[in-house]
Structures are given as C-alpha cells and as structure tokens.
Amino acid sequence: MLNFFFWSDDGKALNMGKGHKQSGNTSLPRIVILGAGFAGLTCAQALRDAHASVTLVDRRNFHLFQPLLYQVATASLSPSDIAMPIRRILRHQANTTVVLGQVDAIDRHARTVRVSLSEDEHVIGFDYLVIATGAEPAYFGHDNWKKFAPGLKEVEDALVLRHRLLDAFERAETVEDADERRCLLSFVVIGGGPTGVEIAGDIAELAKIELGQSFRTIHGLTARIVLVEGGPQILPAFIPSLAAEAQRSLERLGVEVLTHTKVEGCDADGIVAAGRRIEARTLMWAAGVAASPAAQWLQVESDRVGRVPVDSDLSLPDDPAIFVIGDTAAVAGPDGKLVPGIAPAAKQEGKYVAELLLRRITGANGDHDKGIAQPTAFHYHHEGDLATIGRKSAVLDFGWIRLSGWLAWLLWGVIHIFFLIGFRNRVIVTLGWLWAYFTSERGSRLITGTGSELSE
Amino acid sequence: MLNFFFWSDDGKALNMGKGHKQSGNTSLPRIVILGAGFAGLTCAQALRDAHASVTLVDRRNFHLFQPLLYQVATASLSPSDIAMPIRRILRHQANTTVVLGQVDAIDRHARTVRVSLSEDEHVIGFDYLVIATGAEPAYFGHDNWKKFAPGLKEVEDALVLRHRLLDAFERAETVEDADERRCLLSFVVIGGGPTGVEIAGDIAELAKIELGQSFRTIHGLTARIVLVEGGPQILPAFIPSLAAEAQRSLERLGVEVLTHTKVEGCDADGIVAAGRRIEARTLMWAAGVAASPAAQWLQVESDRVGRVPVDSDLSLPDDPAIFVIGDTAAVAGPDGKLVPGIAPAAKQEGKYVAELLLRRITGANGDHDKGIAQPTAFHYHHEGDLATIGRKSAVLDFGWIRLSGWLAWLLWGVIHIFFLIGFRNRVIVTLGWLWAYFTSERGSRLITGTGSELSE
C-alpha cells in the first residue's frame, strides 16, 4: 500500500489519498530528518522552537547510546538501559512527528522520501532534508567474514555477541577435548580503536569472573583474549604515550595486543593474521565501518567508505536544501583531516544544521531582516578522546589534560552518565555500575536468542 | 561428539572416554535434576548439604521468574530484571554442578540422561533422577494458531509479544485505512486465567499511555482490548465474587471481558469465537499449557495435557528413584483435585523430594538408624491465589483473607519482590515499579528482533 501524507502545523497527519482534502497551513516549511542517532536527534531537538513541520524518521523506535553498547555485549547492561524511545524523548515537541520506517529511496526531483514499515509504504514530502543515517560495520571486500566476526552497531549485534561469549564458557565446561576447550576459551577482537580496546578489556574482566566462580571443569583456567590491530599502535587517535599506557593496562588484564598485524582471513576456527593462525571460537569485528547508502539514494559519488562529500555548510554541493551529517558525511575539519565518526562530532553537526535551518526559515518568513545572513561554515571543535580499559582504568586526552588510570575511568563514567538520555536510564546504569564495581556481578548474564540472527 | 562423564565428589567433571581413568569417591550417590525452574531449583538448593553429587541440567543458563514475564511483554521490565544466572545462584554450593543443555533422552535401564548443547552430546549417569522440565503453551490440536497467538513461557516469547504490541501502535500511526488502523489498535487475549487477566490489564494500561502521549495521528484514539474466556468466569481458581470484582476492574481499564466464549479459530486478522469474528492484529495465547515431553522420555502414559502421574511420594509408580515434579507431574492434592501448576506448588514439591532424598541417602549411608523411616506422602499446602489487574489493583484470596483493589495490589507487589531471587534484581524491579507508578514511563519500550522468532 502506498500512501502520500503530509503533516500540518499542529502535527496531525493529513492523509492525501482516497478523497482526503489537504488542510492546515501547508506553507509551513517541511523539514525531514532521516535517522535518530546522535546527529539526527540533536538536530530535531535543536529545532524544537522552529516554525516548521519537522518529521524524524528512524527504522528503530529508540535512540541508542552506542558508546555503551559494548557493555550490553559483555552482559553488564541491558538493552533498555542504553536505549530510549524516540517518541518519549520528543513527546513534548509539538512541531515534530516521529515516523518509524526504513528509508527505501529519495526522489530529489519530486522532493520526497519513500519510507517502508512492514508491508506499508509511505511517501513523505520535504522542503529541507537532513540525512543522518549513520554507518554500519564494513568488511571491505570480505563480507563472508561477517558471520564469523560480527560487528557491534545494533542492539541485536550486542545480544548475538553476548550469546556467543557466554555460550563459549558453557560449552568449554562440558567439552571433552582439551584443544576444543582452549579454542572455546579464546577470543579475538579485530581492530584496536576505542570499541576494540573497550570490548577486549571487558571480555578479559568477564572471563576472569566467569572462570573465577560458578564453573567446575574450567574453574581456574585462563582465557586467551587477543586484540589485533593492523596499524602501529592501538587507539590511533591518541598520542603514542597514552596509547602505550592503554596497551599496558590491557596487558595487565591479560589481553594479548598485536599491532602491525593485518587480518587475512576469518573462519569458524579463528583468524589468520600476518601469516599465522590464531585459533578462537569467538571473534568480534571492530576494524571499520562504512556509511549507510545515502550516496546511492542521492545518486552522488561517495568516498571510499561510502560517505557523502558535503560543502562547508554540510549541504550537498549542488543542493543547498539537502544536508548530510554524522557518520554518513565526509566533512573536512579545521586541520584538513576529516571530522571523526564520533558522537560529539555528530551532535555538533546536528546542532549546526538546525541553527542554519532556523536562520533560513526565519529569513524566508521575513520575520527578521538580518536572518538572511550568509551562513558561517561548520567548524568542528574536537573535545577530546576517551577509551576505557576494563572496569577500573581509562585513557583520556582533552588536549589541556591527559590522564590514564583510575581517575580517567571515573571521569569516563561521569561523562557517559551525563550524556545518557533520560533520568531513569542514568539512575539504573549508575546503580548497575556501582553494584558491579563492588560485587563483580553482571546484571545481564543471560543467553537468549540463537546467537546467529545478525542484523543486516 | 558423544562424551561420557561423571562428577566426582569435589564437583569436577571426570571424562570417561579416551583413556581417562575414573577417580574420586564414585560411591557418592548421583542426583540429577532436569530443569531449573521453581521446582528443580528449589530441589537443588534444598540439597545444598547433601552428601551427594548433584547435577542440575537446564537448556537456559538462567532461572526465569515467570510470574513477572508478562511485564517484559508489556515493556515494563527488561529480561535481565527477572532472570538470574543459575551458576550464580548456586556458585557457593560445592556439591552441585550446573550443565547447560537440552534433554534428548532418558535411558531408564542404563540409568543415564542424554543432554546436548550445540553439536556436543553428553551422557550423565544418575542414581536418583528428578524431572522438573515444566510446561509450554498448548493449542490442543490447533498448532497452526501458534504463529498468530503466541504464548508466554520464555523470554523470547515476551520479546516477540513486546515487538508486536509496540509495532502495532507504530503502524497504526502511519496507516491510511481507518479499518486497518482499528484492527491494529485491537488486541485479543485468549484465556482468562491469571496470566490472561494480568496481560490484558497491562495492555490496557500500555495502550492508554501510548495513545495518551507521543503519537500524532492515533493520539486520543482508544484501543480495543478483548479478554476471551471459555468458562463461566475469569480467574476460575477464585470465588465468584472476587472474580467478578476482577472483571469490573478490567472493565474500568477498558477491557472487554467475554466469558462463555470458546475460540474456534485464530488467523492474521483476528479470532472467531462463539460464532463471531473479532478483528485484531495482535493476539496472545494464555488458554493452556501442556507438560514437557517427560512421559515420552520415560515411556510412560501421560494424562491429557502430557503430565506424568506419580505416586504420593512424587516418584514413578514402578521406579522409586525417578521423581517428576512441577508442571510436568500430575499430583493429587489433599482434596482429590490435581495440584495446580503454580510456583508455590512447584517449590513445595522440589523441597519435598530434596528432603526425601536426604533421608534416603542418610539411610543408605547408615549414618542414622532412624533415617530409613518410611517417607510420608507429599502434602500440598495451598497458600492462596493472586492476580493483578493493571498497575493499581489486584485480587487476592489466601483463605483467611480476601482482598481486592489497591491494598491487594500493594501486597501482590511486596510478595513478588520478596520471592524474586537476587538482591540486585529486587532493587532494580522495585525502583522500576516506583518510577513507573509515579511517571507512567515504561523502562523497556524497545522494538527489537523481528517479532516472529517464536521459541519452539
């Protein structure tokens, strides 16, 4: 079923088919935002007072706080602790409508987006379009590795990894063959960026707890956790001395860190890297992401990892009313390097576009003479880099301050709690962490699902 | 791979294949418990001081507090709030080993149980066997109804139902056709026992919240929730006046209660009941369960719903070392009626068998002369019946006290929190409920998974 509908200025949907008459103030500019991650949600929230009809489209009904997703994979947090329904976040924002659905196509000529939900299809018209559909794990020509080494972008990915991790300990407990037991207790994390470092450290802590209590056969054995990085150091965004400190912290937790080690193959028995085989039943991919297919929808050229090159005001070079932000955009930073695909950058871009749109709308409505001023270019401000290692250590580089160890970990925790949306989630996550800190118990040590239903 | 292994008295697995030598005190009696629900877990815990080697087998790594599972389905609780890893519960119980796996077969002659986990198979020998593998939703000859009207026994069932409930509101928001919208906002619960009553009431509360905020098109509409019961009253275990009170509470929440209404068909468009069609996109089955296939494993006759008839000491009539307890057993109560399939009954049976085994083991070891005394028959003590209706009302019948309304709800909450295992879970659930009570926010309003991966 294909429906055409538009939103009037009081936010009610106006179905345009089957003899419905269009009503309401349709001269109100229609801003459509695709994606409710950090970029899209920040943009929608910054438009709360816009005299416009804002539509926020996402294929999930919740905003996910991805920086803590790895703790769902390692059984410390529940999905609902770090996910917040989009409708709830925006329920008091009367100019904004939330639409659940998958983006199928963008018609730049007709100025419409086609969105589908189950068997229903909808066409949403726009005057301004903001594309913030993010990125997903990329295997750069080796898509067959995905089923062996899943990435970590969606809630379902984290639950699959949780299943595999906990299941490996269970199977190691009863398996007869010593080689198979060693293989089950070996875990390889591919990619030494913040996600790889954080998950490797947390798997080491999980293994210590799992093998320290509860089991009978594998009780007292040690797990092997290997972190594989192709480049010369883990945490490439950090200065070498902090990266080295992070590596030492990981090694203290028992993680083997292999730098200068490119992965050449992944299969059910482990990986081949730098010519040698590392046997492991559980692999995890944190080695790279590619942008969502926005370039295809827009029929523009993308860069190597699928990102859409944008102008300095984050709009398409040939279409000033279509913006691309967040992990989907290739934006040059002040130093000429591309703005990194991290939450603070996405939020800055979302806020910038919202302010630009506010000025344009105000200008177009003639409410303000000075509103038509030429927009200043987007200027990325790098706030710093942070990565946690296990449960009691972190490295942190804010430029004016560099820290490692326990104090960095405490700051990391405070910062993440602060940015987590929703008072309830903050309370639950804080309590959960305090509980885990003092008892080493994990709140979500459940094996659910099949362990193979990777989200596509 | 087929392994034979046994557990020595220090709880270490002794693999019996490939030239391993058997060692340890193998004269220690081996008690194998199948299932870590209320019956099996209580039995294992009551054997904590037994001079025996206890093995607890379950296909899940967690004990599930099923009485609150419906609140996972209605997005109030997370799975981890009501699930507790079995290994953690029993980690200090040195005589007990936990094995994760699915029961494939029981060999009564060889005194072994065959258990599988992924591709591995294990054979576990027993001197005493306690079968507590529970029950699952039953459609009594209409298995094709299952995909339209899922039941509620496993965590995955609850997540499927949560997906369907929340997805229905999302689709109703954007669908054009008014009939389809009405159908999406109609919910049918089949079966008027405690589970059916509780979920119907909670769906009504969920619908009120969902339709009261957040949405634009369906904002202010009302949902239709129908509770269908074949018998003359809902909550058949309650006296008619309390059942009528519960029905009035449901009706105040907007639930249509249809008694004397047998369901004749379920499909993607709704149900046919008592000759008429009720259109609804979301159906839920709470009309009955059947026992796990223990009768097949044991090759004995079962009753109509698959339960295994047992003697007054809960053992098989022809095998005093094999016990069947919980929802899998057909046990006559003091009044001649069968003991109901509820948590308190399962726990009493688990405790009874553990005490009987303790006496037998003590007797066999000759530690106590009086230990060999003839066991007294299991005597079921019915503690009472409880059912909650929505978030502020309940009915309660403890025999010496009968209550309905707010005070009953408070008692219901206190009792459930008290029986929930694990201090952390108690704190989280209590906080979650208090939060929901004062804010009407639900903590787990996430649409995850596909909505169709029903557990088999």
mmCIF file of C-alpha atoms in Angstrom, chain B residues 167-305:
data_model
loop_
_atom_site.group_PDB
_atom_site.id
_atom_site.type_symbol
_atom_site.label_atom_id
_atom_site.label_comp_id
_atom_site.label_asym_id
_atom_site.label_seq_id
_atom_site.Cartn_x
_atom_site.Cartn_y
_atom_site.Cartn_z
ATOM 1 C CA ASP B 167 4.825 -2.266 16.393
ATOM 2 C CA ALA B 168 1.022 -2.204 16.190
ATOM 3 C CA PHE B 169 0.946 1.338 17.587
ATOM 4 C CA GLU B 170 3.704 2.447 15.206
ATOM 5 C CA ARG B 171 1.896 1.021 12.194
ATOM 6 C CA ALA B 172 -1.449 2.446 13.291
ATOM 7 C CA GLU B 173 0.201 5.882 13.401
ATOM 8 C CA THR B 174 1.049 5.910 9.679
ATOM 9 C CA VAL B 175 -1.537 3.606 8.098
ATOM 10 C CA GLU B 176 -4.094 5.299 5.871
ATOM 11 C CA ASP B 177 -7.024 2.913 6.048
ATOM 12 C CA ALA B 178 -9.308 3.517 9.038
ATOM 13 C CA ASP B 179 -10.388 -0.139 9.234
ATOM 14 C CA GLU B 180 -6.782 -1.258 9.259
ATOM 15 C CA ARG B 181 -5.999 1.287 11.973
ATOM 16 C CA ARG B 182 -8.862 -0.062 14.101
ATOM 17 C CA CYS B 183 -7.603 -3.587 13.523
ATOM 18 C CA LEU B 184 -4.049 -2.593 14.538
ATOM 19 C CA LEU B 185 -5.368 -0.998 17.719
ATOM 20 C CA SER B 186 -7.324 -4.143 18.656
ATOM 21 C CA PHE B 187 -5.739 -6.712 20.952
ATOM 22 C CA VAL B 188 -7.193 -10.099 21.889
ATOM 23 C CA VAL B 189 -6.016 -12.116 24.868
ATOM 24 C CA ILE B 190 -7.245 -15.716 24.832
ATOM 25 C CA GLY B 191 -7.651 -17.333 28.239
ATOM 26 C CA GLY B 192 -8.979 -15.746 31.431
ATOM 27 C CA GLY B 193 -6.606 -17.274 33.971
ATOM 28 C CA PRO B 194 -4.176 -15.121 35.976
ATOM 29 C CA THR B 195 -1.759 -14.692 33.028
ATOM 30 C CA GLY B 196 -4.539 -13.642 30.664
ATOM 31 C CA VAL B 197 -6.044 -11.239 33.194
ATOM 32 C CA GLU B 198 -2.677 -9.702 34.052
ATOM 33 C CA ILE B 199 -1.598 -9.197 30.476
ATOM 34 C CA ALA B 200 -4.984 -7.852 29.334
ATOM 35 C CA GLY B 201 -4.946 -5.297 32.146
ATOM 36 C CA ASP B 202 -1.376 -4.302 31.419
ATOM 37 C CA ILE B 203 -2.008 -3.986 27.662
ATOM 38 C CA ALA B 204 -4.877 -1.633 28.533
ATOM 39 C CA GLU B 205 -2.525 0.497 30.644
ATOM 40 C CA LEU B 206 0.142 0.421 27.929
ATOM 41 C CA ALA B 207 -2.399 1.478 25.287
ATOM 42 C CA LYS B 208 -3.610 4.354 27.467
ATOM 43 C CA ILE B 209 -0.028 5.634 27.816
ATOM 44 C CA GLU B 210 0.936 5.057 24.178
ATOM 45 C CA LEU B 211 -2.217 6.732 22.887
ATOM 46 C CA GLY B 212 -2.115 9.470 25.501
ATOM 47 C CA GLN B 213 1.278 10.859 24.505
ATOM 48 C CA SER B 214 3.953 10.593 21.860
ATOM 49 C CA PHE B 215 1.771 9.931 18.816
ATOM 50 C CA ARG B 216 0.178 12.391 16.401
ATOM 51 C CA THR B 217 -2.346 10.501 14.225
ATOM 52 C CA ILE B 218 -3.628 7.983 16.751
ATOM 53 C CA HIS B 219 -3.247 10.322 19.716
ATOM 54 C CA GLY B 220 -6.552 10.353 21.604
ATOM 55 C CA LEU B 221 -7.983 7.265 19.905
ATOM 56 C CA THR B 222 -8.892 4.300 22.052
ATOM 57 C CA ALA B 223 -7.591 0.798 21.742
ATOM 58 C CA ARG B 224 -9.848 -2.244 21.934
ATOM 59 C CA ILE B 225 -8.642 -4.955 24.308
ATOM 60 C CA VAL B 226 -10.704 -8.149 24.463
ATOM 61 C CA LEU B 227 -10.197 -10.918 27.007
ATOM 62 C CA VAL B 228 -11.822 -14.165 25.875
ATOM 63 C CA GLU B 229 -12.575 -16.958 28.354
ATOM 64 C CA GLY B 230 -14.311 -20.247 27.511
ATOM 65 C CA GLY B 231 -15.607 -20.893 31.026
ATOM 66 C CA PRO B 232 -18.296 -19.124 33.028
ATOM 67 C CA GLN B 233 -15.903 -16.741 34.858
ATOM 68 C CA ILE B 234 -12.386 -15.340 34.576
ATOM 69 C CA LEU B 235 -9.910 -16.475 37.240
ATOM 70 C CA PRO B 236 -11.571 -19.879 37.775
ATOM 71 C CA ALA B 237 -9.461 -20.517 40.892
ATOM 72 C CA PHE B 238 -11.119 -17.586 42.684
ATOM 73 C CA ILE B 239 -14.528 -17.462 44.355
ATOM 74 C CA PRO B 240 -17.130 -15.898 42.023
ATOM 75 C CA SER B 241 -17.394 -12.611 43.931
ATOM 76 C CA LEU B 242 -13.643 -11.908 43.658
ATOM 77 C CA ALA B 243 -13.609 -12.972 40.003
ATOM 78 C CA ALA B 244 -16.491 -10.557 39.372
ATOM 79 C CA GLU B 245 -14.527 -7.822 41.162
ATOM 80 C CA ALA B 246 -11.525 -8.543 38.936
ATOM 81 C CA GLN B 247 -13.775 -8.363 35.870
ATOM 82 C CA ARG B 248 -15.139 -4.984 36.974
ATOM 83 C CA SER B 249 -11.545 -3.719 37.477
ATOM 84 C CA LEU B 250 -10.633 -4.886 33.978
ATOM 85 C CA GLU B 251 -13.718 -3.209 32.527
ATOM 86 C CA ARG B 252 -12.835 0.040 34.290
ATOM 87 C CA LEU B 253 -9.490 -0.138 32.445
ATOM 88 C CA GLY B 254 -11.447 -0.517 29.196
ATOM 89 C CA VAL B 255 -11.011 -4.262 28.684
ATOM 90 C CA GLU B 256 -13.978 -6.129 27.141
ATOM 91 C CA VAL B 257 -14.370 -9.399 29.034
ATOM 92 C CA LEU B 258 -16.155 -12.212 27.169
ATOM 93 C CA THR B 259 -16.888 -15.304 29.262
ATOM 94 C CA HIS B 260 -18.615 -18.473 27.964
ATOM 95 C CA THR B 261 -16.769 -17.750 24.720
ATOM 96 C CA LYS B 262 -14.814 -20.572 23.145
ATOM 97 C CA VAL B 263 -12.245 -19.679 20.494
ATOM 98 C CA GLU B 264 -12.882 -21.541 17.237
ATOM 99 C CA GLY B 265 -10.196 -20.002 15.051
ATOM 100 C CA CYS B 266 -7.131 -17.741 15.014
ATOM 101 C CA ASP B 267 -5.630 -16.103 11.937
ATOM 102 C CA ALA B 268 -3.742 -12.996 10.846
ATOM 103 C CA ASP B 269 -6.934 -10.908 11.020
ATOM 104 C CA GLY B 270 -8.165 -11.908 14.457
ATOM 105 C CA ILE B 271 -10.200 -14.681 16.025
ATOM 106 C CA VAL B 272 -13.509 -16.408 15.593
ATOM 107 C CA ALA B 273 -15.134 -17.044 18.957
ATOM 108 C CA ALA B 274 -18.649 -18.284 19.748
ATOM 109 C CA GLY B 275 -19.521 -17.926 16.077
ATOM 110 C CA ARG B 276 -18.488 -14.320 15.610
ATOM 111 C CA ARG B 277 -15.316 -12.707 14.313
ATOM 112 C CA ILE B 278 -13.261 -10.315 16.396
ATOM 113 C CA GLU B 279 -10.768 -8.420 14.247
ATOM 114 C CA ALA B 280 -7.341 -7.751 15.730
ATOM 115 C CA ARG B 281 -3.758 -7.752 14.528
ATOM 116 C CA THR B 282 -2.261 -8.750 17.858
ATOM 117 C CA LEU B 283 -3.341 -11.952 19.582
ATOM 118 C CA MET B 284 -1.941 -13.548 22.709
ATOM 119 C CA TRP B 285 -2.468 -17.081 23.953
ATOM 120 C CA ALA B 286 -2.958 -17.742 27.661
ATOM 121 C CA ALA B 287 -5.501 -20.531 27.375
ATOM 122 C CA GLY B 288 -3.486 -23.515 28.413
ATOM 123 C CA VAL B 289 -0.216 -25.345 28.702
ATOM 124 C CA ALA B 290 0.967 -28.899 28.180
ATOM 125 C CA ALA B 291 3.762 -30.630 30.059
ATOM 126 C CA SER B 292 7.259 -31.085 28.619
ATOM 127 C CA PRO B 293 7.786 -34.486 26.950
ATOM 128 C CA ALA B 294 8.901 -36.286 30.126
ATOM 129 C CA ALA B 295 6.338 -39.060 29.560
ATOM 130 C CA GLN B 296 7.929 -39.784 26.181
ATOM 131 C CA TRP B 297 11.443 -39.821 27.649
ATOM 132 C CA LEU B 298 10.277 -42.226 30.358
ATOM 133 C CA GLN B 299 7.981 -44.200 28.053
ATOM 134 C CA VAL B 300 5.064 -43.992 30.446
ATOM 135 C CA GLU B 301 1.425 -42.996 29.928
ATOM 136 C CA SER B 302 0.658 -39.321 30.453
ATOM 137 C CA ASP B 303 -2.594 -37.550 31.198
ATOM 138 C CA ARG B 304 -4.480 -35.387 28.679
ATOM 139 C CA VAL B 305 -2.009 -32.468 28.935
#
